[in-house]
Amino acid sequence: MSQQPFITLLGDEIDSLDTLREHPAVMRATDNRSDCRAIVIGMNHDAAHPGLEMLESMCAALSHDFNNLRHLVIVIDERPHTPADTLWRHSDTAAQNIQAYFEQTLGSYLVVTVLLVGTCNRAQLLAQQILNRVRHSQVVNPATVLFWNEIGNHTINAASTDGYI
């Protein structure tokens, strides 16, 4: 059974997204954007802070270009020299702001997930985790930030619920 592509992959080509990049659920440049329900954006550690700010300012364009968008997953390849609490705080602010913009300004429900995956050495598991997350239309925590060690043994949905409750 062939799967209809529904994920657009954008941003930096970070190693941890290699498996997802080849998955049949990922749309190709020639696919119709109106079929896209999820965007996954890869960011290397140097682009994370300015990239998150840029994403916040691009919300209107994203909603216009991808009118069936239900999930935004931002995968950041953070490095050990980056203070984890600072990156988490920037990521959480961006996730909250983007989710609120879609809900309050556009009246649409968008799940925003930021994954900090600098220690990820299991691209196949990360791809499966992302696919599981974007297949759920309703989640407990619609704006969440998680480190790789929080989802290595738990689903994103379970880990985000634990942090939310």
JSON list of C-alpha atoms in Angstrom, two decimals:
[
{"chain": "A", "resi": 1, "resn": "MET", "atom": "CA", "xyz": [0.00, 0.00, 0.00]},
{"chain": "A", "resi": 2, "resn": "SER", "atom": "CA", "xyz": [1.45, 3.32, -1.10]},
{"chain": "A", "resi": 3, "resn": "GLN", "atom": "CA", "xyz": [1.41, 6.22, 1.34]},
{"chain": "A", "resi": 4, "resn": "GLN", "atom": "CA", "xyz": [0.37, 9.70, 0.22]},
{"chain": "A", "resi": 5, "resn": "PRO", "atom": "CA", "xyz": [3.14, 12.21, 1.04]},
{"chain": "A", "resi": 6, "resn": "PHE", "atom": "CA", "xyz": [2.03, 14.79, 3.62]},
{"chain": "A", "resi": 7, "resn": "ILE", "atom": "CA", "xyz": [5.25, 16.14, 5.20]},
{"chain": "A", "resi": 8, "resn": "THR", "atom": "CA", "xyz": [7.40, 18.93, 3.80]},
{"chain": "A", "resi": 9, "resn": "LEU", "atom": "CA", "xyz": [11.02, 18.90, 4.96]},
{"chain": "A", "resi": 10, "resn": "LEU", "atom": "CA", "xyz": [12.76, 22.29, 5.01]},
{"chain": "A", "resi": 11, "resn": "GLY", "atom": "CA", "xyz": [15.84, 23.93, 6.49]},
{"chain": "A", "resi": 12, "resn": "ASP", "atom": "CA", "xyz": [19.32, 22.60, 7.12]},
{"chain": "A", "resi": 13, "resn": "GLU", "atom": "CA", "xyz": [20.25, 19.05, 6.16]},
{"chain": "A", "resi": 14, "resn": "ILE", "atom": "CA", "xyz": [21.16, 17.79, 9.60]},
{"chain": "A", "resi": 15, "resn": "ASP", "atom": "CA", "xyz": [22.30, 14.17, 9.91]},
{"chain": "A", "resi": 16, "resn": "SER", "atom": "CA", "xyz": [19.60, 13.16, 12.36]},
{"chain": "A", "resi": 17, "resn": "LEU", "atom": "CA", "xyz": [16.94, 13.79, 9.66]},
{"chain": "A", "resi": 18, "resn": "ASP", "atom": "CA", "xyz": [18.59, 11.57, 7.01]},
{"chain": "A", "resi": 19, "resn": "THR", "atom": "CA", "xyz": [16.15, 8.67, 7.49]},
{"chain": "A", "resi": 20, "resn": "LEU", "atom": "CA", "xyz": [13.08, 10.92, 7.50]},
{"chain": "A", "resi": 21, "resn": "ARG", "atom": "CA", "xyz": [14.30, 12.66, 4.33]},
{"chain": "A", "resi": 22, "resn": "GLU", "atom": "CA", "xyz": [13.96, 9.35, 2.42]},
{"chain": "A", "resi": 23, "resn": "HIS", "atom": "CA", "xyz": [10.59, 8.32, 3.88]},
{"chain": "A", "resi": 24, "resn": "PRO", "atom": "CA", "xyz": [7.63, 8.06, 1.46]},
{"chain": "A", "resi": 25, "resn": "ALA", "atom": "CA", "xyz": [5.57, 10.39, 3.68]},
{"chain": "A", "resi": 26, "resn": "VAL", "atom": "CA", "xyz": [7.94, 13.26, 2.82]},
{"chain": "A", "resi": 27, "resn": "MET", "atom": "CA", "xyz": [6.83, 15.36, -0.12]},
{"chain": "A", "resi": 28, "resn": "ARG", "atom": "CA", "xyz": [9.09, 16.13, -3.07]},
{"chain": "A", "resi": 29, "resn": "ALA", "atom": "CA", "xyz": [9.47, 19.58, -4.62]},
{"chain": "A", "resi": 30, "resn": "THR", "atom": "CA", "xyz": [6.97, 18.69, -7.34]},
{"chain": "A", "resi": 31, "resn": "ASP", "atom": "CA", "xyz": [4.21, 17.59, -4.93]},
{"chain": "A", "resi": 32, "resn": "ASN", "atom": "CA", "xyz": [1.16, 19.77, -4.33]},
{"chain": "A", "resi": 33, "resn": "ARG", "atom": "CA", "xyz": [1.67, 21.91, -1.19]},
{"chain": "A", "resi": 34, "resn": "SER", "atom": "CA", "xyz": [-2.03, 21.87, -0.43]},
{"chain": "A", "resi": 35, "resn": "ASP", "atom": "CA", "xyz": [-1.61, 18.21, 0.57]},
{"chain": "A", "resi": 36, "resn": "CYS", "atom": "CA", "xyz": [0.97, 19.14, 3.22]},
{"chain": "A", "resi": 37, "resn": "ARG", "atom": "CA", "xyz": [-0.21, 18.63, 6.79]},
{"chain": "A", "resi": 38, "resn": "ALA", "atom": "CA", "xyz": [3.18, 18.80, 8.51]},
{"chain": "A", "resi": 39, "resn": "ILE", "atom": "CA", "xyz": [6.38, 20.77, 8.08]},
{"chain": "A", "resi": 40, "resn": "VAL", "atom": "CA", "xyz": [9.64, 19.52, 9.59]},
{"chain": "A", "resi": 41, "resn": "ILE", "atom": "CA", "xyz": [12.41, 22.11, 9.70]},
{"chain": "A", "resi": 42, "resn": "GLY", "atom": "CA", "xyz": [16.01, 21.13, 10.41]},
{"chain": "A", "resi": 43, "resn": "MET", "atom": "CA", "xyz": [18.27, 23.72, 12.03]},
{"chain": "A", "resi": 44, "resn": "ASN", "atom": "CA", "xyz": [21.94, 23.40, 12.79]},
{"chain": "A", "resi": 45, "resn": "HIS", "atom": "CA", "xyz": [23.13, 24.80, 16.10]},
{"chain": "A", "resi": 46, "resn": "ASP", "atom": "CA", "xyz": [24.47, 28.06, 14.63]},
{"chain": "A", "resi": 47, "resn": "ALA", "atom": "CA", "xyz": [21.12, 28.90, 13.00]},
{"chain": "A", "resi": 48, "resn": "ALA", "atom": "CA", "xyz": [18.87, 27.95, 15.91]},
{"chain": "A", "resi": 49, "resn": "HIS", "atom": "CA", "xyz": [18.33, 31.29, 17.68]},
{"chain": "A", "resi": 50, "resn": "PRO", "atom": "CA", "xyz": [18.00, 33.52, 14.58]},
{"chain": "A", "resi": 51, "resn": "GLY", "atom": "CA", "xyz": [16.09, 30.74, 12.81]},
{"chain": "A", "resi": 52, "resn": "LEU", "atom": "CA", "xyz": [13.49, 30.51, 15.57]},
{"chain": "A", "resi": 53, "resn": "GLU", "atom": "CA", "xyz": [12.98, 34.28, 15.49]},
{"chain": "A", "resi": 54, "resn": "MET", "atom": "CA", "xyz": [12.65, 34.18, 11.70]},
{"chain": "A", "resi": 55, "resn": "LEU", "atom": "CA", "xyz": [10.06, 31.39, 11.92]},
{"chain": "A", "resi": 56, "resn": "GLU", "atom": "CA", "xyz": [7.95, 33.47, 14.27]},
{"chain": "A", "resi": 57, "resn": "SER", "atom": "CA", "xyz": [7.89, 36.26, 11.70]},
{"chain": "A", "resi": 58, "resn": "MET", "atom": "CA", "xyz": [7.03, 33.84, 8.87]},
{"chain": "A", "resi": 59, "resn": "CYS", "atom": "CA", "xyz": [3.80, 32.49, 10.39]},
{"chain": "A", "resi": 60, "resn": "ALA", "atom": "CA", "xyz": [1.49, 34.33, 7.98]},
{"chain": "A", "resi": 61, "resn": "ALA", "atom": "CA", "xyz": [3.43, 33.08, 4.96]},
{"chain": "A", "resi": 62, "resn": "LEU", "atom": "CA", "xyz": [3.43, 29.51, 6.27]},
{"chain": "A", "resi": 63, "resn": "SER", "atom": "CA", "xyz": [-0.31, 29.57, 6.82]},
{"chain": "A", "resi": 64, "resn": "HIS", "atom": "CA", "xyz": [-0.89, 30.96, 3.32]},
{"chain": "A", "resi": 65, "resn": "ASP", "atom": "CA", "xyz": [1.47, 28.56, 1.51]},
{"chain": "A", "resi": 66, "resn": "PHE", "atom": "CA", "xyz": [0.42, 25.51, 3.51]},
{"chain": "A", "resi": 67, "resn": "ASN", "atom": "CA", "xyz": [-3.30, 25.95, 4.17]},
{"chain": "A", "resi": 68, "resn": "ASN", "atom": "CA", "xyz": [-3.81, 22.42, 5.57]},
{"chain": "A", "resi": 69, "resn": "LEU", "atom": "CA", "xyz": [-0.89, 22.67, 7.99]},
{"chain": "A", "resi": 70, "resn": "ARG", "atom": "CA", "xyz": [-1.52, 20.90, 11.32]},
{"chain": "A", "resi": 71, "resn": "HIS", "atom": "CA", "xyz": [2.02, 20.26, 12.62]},
{"chain": "A", "resi": 72, "resn": "LEU", "atom": "CA", "xyz": [5.27, 22.19, 12.70]},
{"chain": "A", "resi": 73, "resn": "VAL", "atom": "CA", "xyz": [8.24, 20.19, 13.95]},
{"chain": "A", "resi": 74, "resn": "ILE", "atom": "CA", "xyz": [11.52, 22.04, 14.42]},
{"chain": "A", "resi": 75, "resn": "VAL", "atom": "CA", "xyz": [14.54, 19.77, 14.83]},
{"chain": "A", "resi": 76, "resn": "ILE", "atom": "CA", "xyz": [17.59, 21.55, 16.25]},
{"chain": "A", "resi": 77, "resn": "ASP", "atom": "CA", "xyz": [21.00, 19.90, 16.20]},
{"chain": "A", "resi": 78, "resn": "GLU", "atom": "CA", "xyz": [22.27, 21.63, 19.32]},
{"chain": "A", "resi": 79, "resn": "ARG", "atom": "CA", "xyz": [25.86, 21.24, 20.49]},
{"chain": "A", "resi": 80, "resn": "PRO", "atom": "CA", "xyz": [27.34, 20.68, 23.96]},
{"chain": "A", "resi": 81, "resn": "HIS", "atom": "CA", "xyz": [28.81, 24.21, 24.09]},
{"chain": "A", "resi": 82, "resn": "THR", "atom": "CA", "xyz": [25.33, 25.70, 23.75]},
{"chain": "A", "resi": 83, "resn": "PRO", "atom": "CA", "xyz": [23.77, 26.34, 27.18]},
{"chain": "A", "resi": 84, "resn": "ALA", "atom": "CA", "xyz": [20.85, 23.91, 27.23]},
{"chain": "A", "resi": 85, "resn": "ASP", "atom": "CA", "xyz": [18.60, 26.09, 29.38]},
{"chain": "A", "resi": 86, "resn": "THR", "atom": "CA", "xyz": [19.08, 29.10, 27.07]},
{"chain": "A", "resi": 87, "resn": "LEU", "atom": "CA", "xyz": [18.29, 27.13, 23.93]},
{"chain": "A", "resi": 88, "resn": "TRP", "atom": "CA", "xyz": [15.30, 25.47, 25.63]},
{"chain": "A", "resi": 89, "resn": "ARG", "atom": "CA", "xyz": [13.98, 28.87, 26.73]},
{"chain": "A", "resi": 90, "resn": "HIS", "atom": "CA", "xyz": [14.33, 30.37, 23.21]},
{"chain": "A", "resi": 91, "resn": "SER", "atom": "CA", "xyz": [12.73, 27.27, 21.70]},
{"chain": "A", "resi": 92, "resn": "ASP", "atom": "CA", "xyz": [9.84, 27.29, 24.17]},
{"chain": "A", "resi": 93, "resn": "THR", "atom": "CA", "xyz": [9.15, 30.98, 23.56]},
{"chain": "A", "resi": 94, "resn": "ALA", "atom": "CA", "xyz": [9.13, 30.43, 19.79]},
{"chain": "A", "resi": 95, "resn": "ALA", "atom": "CA", "xyz": [6.88, 27.35, 20.05]},
{"chain": "A", "resi": 96, "resn": "GLN", "atom": "CA", "xyz": [4.39, 29.18, 22.28]},
{"chain": "A", "resi": 97, "resn": "ASN", "atom": "CA", "xyz": [4.37, 32.29, 20.06]},
{"chain": "A", "resi": 98, "resn": "ILE", "atom": "CA", "xyz": [3.93, 30.35, 16.81]},
{"chain": "A", "resi": 99, "resn": "GLN", "atom": "CA", "xyz": [1.16, 28.17, 18.25]},
{"chain": "A", "resi": 100, "resn": "ALA", "atom": "CA", "xyz": [-0.61, 31.22, 19.70]},
{"chain": "A", "resi": 101, "resn": "TYR", "atom": "CA", "xyz": [-0.35, 33.10, 16.39]},
{"chain": "A", "resi": 102, "resn": "PHE", "atom": "CA", "xyz": [-2.04, 30.29, 14.49]},
{"chain": "A", "resi": 103, "resn": "GLU", "atom": "CA", "xyz": [-4.72, 29.88, 17.13]},
{"chain": "A", "resi": 104, "resn": "GLN", "atom": "CA", "xyz": [-5.47, 33.52, 17.96]},
{"chain": "A", "resi": 105, "resn": "THR", "atom": "CA", "xyz": [-4.80, 35.28, 14.66]},
{"chain": "A", "resi": 106, "resn": "LEU", "atom": "CA", "xyz": [-5.74, 32.62, 12.13]},
{"chain": "A", "resi": 107, "resn": "GLY", "atom": "CA", "xyz": [-8.20, 30.60, 14.16]},
{"chain": "A", "resi": 108, "resn": "SER", "atom": "CA", "xyz": [-6.50, 27.34, 13.27]},
{"chain": "A", "resi": 109, "resn": "TYR", "atom": "CA", "xyz": [-5.02, 24.59, 15.41]},
{"chain": "A", "resi": 110, "resn": "LEU", "atom": "CA", "xyz": [-1.30, 24.00, 14.93]},
{"chain": "A", "resi": 111, "resn": "VAL", "atom": "CA", "xyz": [0.84, 21.64, 16.99]},
{"chain": "A", "resi": 112, "resn": "VAL", "atom": "CA", "xyz": [4.37, 23.03, 17.37]},
{"chain": "A", "resi": 113, "resn": "THR", "atom": "CA", "xyz": [7.06, 20.62, 18.49]},
{"chain": "A", "resi": 114, "resn": "VAL", "atom": "CA", "xyz": [10.72, 21.58, 18.97]},
{"chain": "A", "resi": 115, "resn": "LEU", "atom": "CA", "xyz": [13.17, 18.72, 19.32]},
{"chain": "A", "resi": 116, "resn": "LEU", "atom": "CA", "xyz": [16.71, 19.37, 20.57]},
{"chain": "A", "resi": 117, "resn": "VAL", "atom": "CA", "xyz": [18.55, 16.39, 19.13]},
{"chain": "A", "resi": 118, "resn": "GLY", "atom": "CA", "xyz": [22.27, 17.11, 19.37]},
{"chain": "A", "resi": 119, "resn": "THR", "atom": "CA", "xyz": [22.90, 13.79, 21.10]},
{"chain": "A", "resi": 120, "resn": "CYS", "atom": "CA", "xyz": [20.73, 11.76, 18.71]},
{"chain": "A", "resi": 121, "resn": "ASN", "atom": "CA", "xyz": [22.57, 8.88, 17.08]},
{"chain": "A", "resi": 122, "resn": "ARG", "atom": "CA", "xyz": [19.45, 6.99, 16.01]},
{"chain": "A", "resi": 123, "resn": "ALA", "atom": "CA", "xyz": [18.03, 8.74, 12.93]},
{"chain": "A", "resi": 124, "resn": "GLN", "atom": "CA", "xyz": [15.61, 5.89, 12.25]},
{"chain": "A", "resi": 125, "resn": "LEU", "atom": "CA", "xyz": [14.05, 6.18, 15.71]},
{"chain": "A", "resi": 126, "resn": "LEU", "atom": "CA", "xyz": [13.86, 9.97, 15.39]},
{"chain": "A", "resi": 127, "resn": "ALA", "atom": "CA", "xyz": [12.08, 9.60, 12.04]},
{"chain": "A", "resi": 128, "resn": "GLN", "atom": "CA", "xyz": [9.58, 7.18, 13.60]},
{"chain": "A", "resi": 129, "resn": "GLN", "atom": "CA", "xyz": [9.02, 9.52, 16.55]},
{"chain": "A", "resi": 130, "resn": "ILE", "atom": "CA", "xyz": [8.32, 12.46, 14.24]},
{"chain": "A", "resi": 131, "resn": "LEU", "atom": "CA", "xyz": [6.00, 10.38, 12.03]},
{"chain": "A", "resi": 132, "resn": "ASN", "atom": "CA", "xyz": [4.06, 9.23, 15.11]},
{"chain": "A", "resi": 133, "resn": "ARG", "atom": "CA", "xyz": [3.74, 12.81, 16.35]},
{"chain": "A", "resi": 134, "resn": "VAL", "atom": "CA", "xyz": [2.46, 14.26, 13.07]},
{"chain": "A", "resi": 135, "resn": "ARG", "atom": "CA", "xyz": [-0.10, 11.49, 12.59]},
{"chain": "A", "resi": 136, "resn": "HIS", "atom": "CA", "xyz": [-1.97, 12.68, 15.71]},
{"chain": "A", "resi": 137, "resn": "SER", "atom": "CA", "xyz": [-4.26, 15.62, 15.04]},
{"chain": "A", "resi": 138, "resn": "GLN", "atom": "CA", "xyz": [-5.02, 16.39, 18.68]},
{"chain": "A", "resi": 139, "resn": "VAL", "atom": "CA", "xyz": [-2.42, 16.33, 21.44]},
{"chain": "A", "resi": 140, "resn": "VAL", "atom": "CA", "xyz": [-2.39, 17.33, 25.10]},
{"chain": "A", "resi": 141, "resn": "ASN", "atom": "CA", "xyz": [0.43, 19.88, 24.74]},
{"chain": "A", "resi": 142, "resn": "PRO", "atom": "CA", "xyz": [0.24, 21.76, 21.41]},
{"chain": "A", "resi": 143, "resn": "ALA", "atom": "CA", "xyz": [3.51, 23.67, 21.96]},
{"chain": "A", "resi": 144, "resn": "THR", "atom": "CA", "xyz": [6.32, 21.59, 23.37]},
{"chain": "A", "resi": 145, "resn": "VAL", "atom": "CA", "xyz": [10.12, 21.46, 23.53]},
{"chain": "A", "resi": 146, "resn": "LEU", "atom": "CA", "xyz": [11.92, 18.20, 24.22]},
{"chain": "A", "resi": 147, "resn": "PHE", "atom": "CA", "xyz": [15.51, 17.00, 24.37]},
{"chain": "A", "resi": 148, "resn": "TRP", "atom": "CA", "xyz": [16.52, 13.79, 22.61]},
{"chain": "A", "resi": 149, "resn": "ASN", "atom": "CA", "xyz": [17.03, 11.98, 25.93]},
{"chain": "A", "resi": 150, "resn": "GLU", "atom": "CA", "xyz": [13.35, 12.61, 26.74]},
{"chain": "A", "resi": 151, "resn": "ILE", "atom": "CA", "xyz": [12.11, 10.85, 23.61]},
{"chain": "A", "resi": 152, "resn": "GLY", "atom": "CA", "xyz": [14.72, 8.12, 23.16]},
{"chain": "A", "resi": 153, "resn": "ASN", "atom": "CA", "xyz": [12.56, 5.69, 25.16]},
{"chain": "A", "resi": 154, "resn": "HIS", "atom": "CA", "xyz": [9.14, 7.42, 25.06]},
{"chain": "A", "resi": 155, "resn": "THR", "atom": "CA", "xyz": [6.96, 8.80, 22.30]},
{"chain": "A", "resi": 156, "resn": "ILE", "atom": "CA", "xyz": [6.93, 12.55, 21.77]},
{"chain": "A", "resi": 157, "resn": "ASN", "atom": "CA", "xyz": [3.26, 12.57, 22.79]},
{"chain": "A", "resi": 158, "resn": "ALA", "atom": "CA", "xyz": [3.99, 10.77, 26.07]},
{"chain": "A", "resi": 159, "resn": "ALA", "atom": "CA", "xyz": [7.03, 12.91, 26.88]},
{"chain": "A", "resi": 160, "resn": "SER", "atom": "CA", "xyz": [5.21, 16.16, 26.10]},
{"chain": "A", "resi": 161, "resn": "THR", "atom": "CA", "xyz": [2.27, 15.09, 28.24]},
{"chain": "A", "resi": 162, "resn": "ASP", "atom": "CA", "xyz": [4.58, 14.32, 31.16]},
{"chain": "A", "resi": 163, "resn": "GLY", "atom": "CA", "xyz": [6.02, 17.83, 30.98]},
{"chain": "A", "resi": 164, "resn": "TYR", "atom": "CA", "xyz": [2.61, 19.43, 30.58]},
{"chain": "A", "resi": 165, "resn": "ILE", "atom": "CA", "xyz": [0.73, 17.82, 33.43]}
]
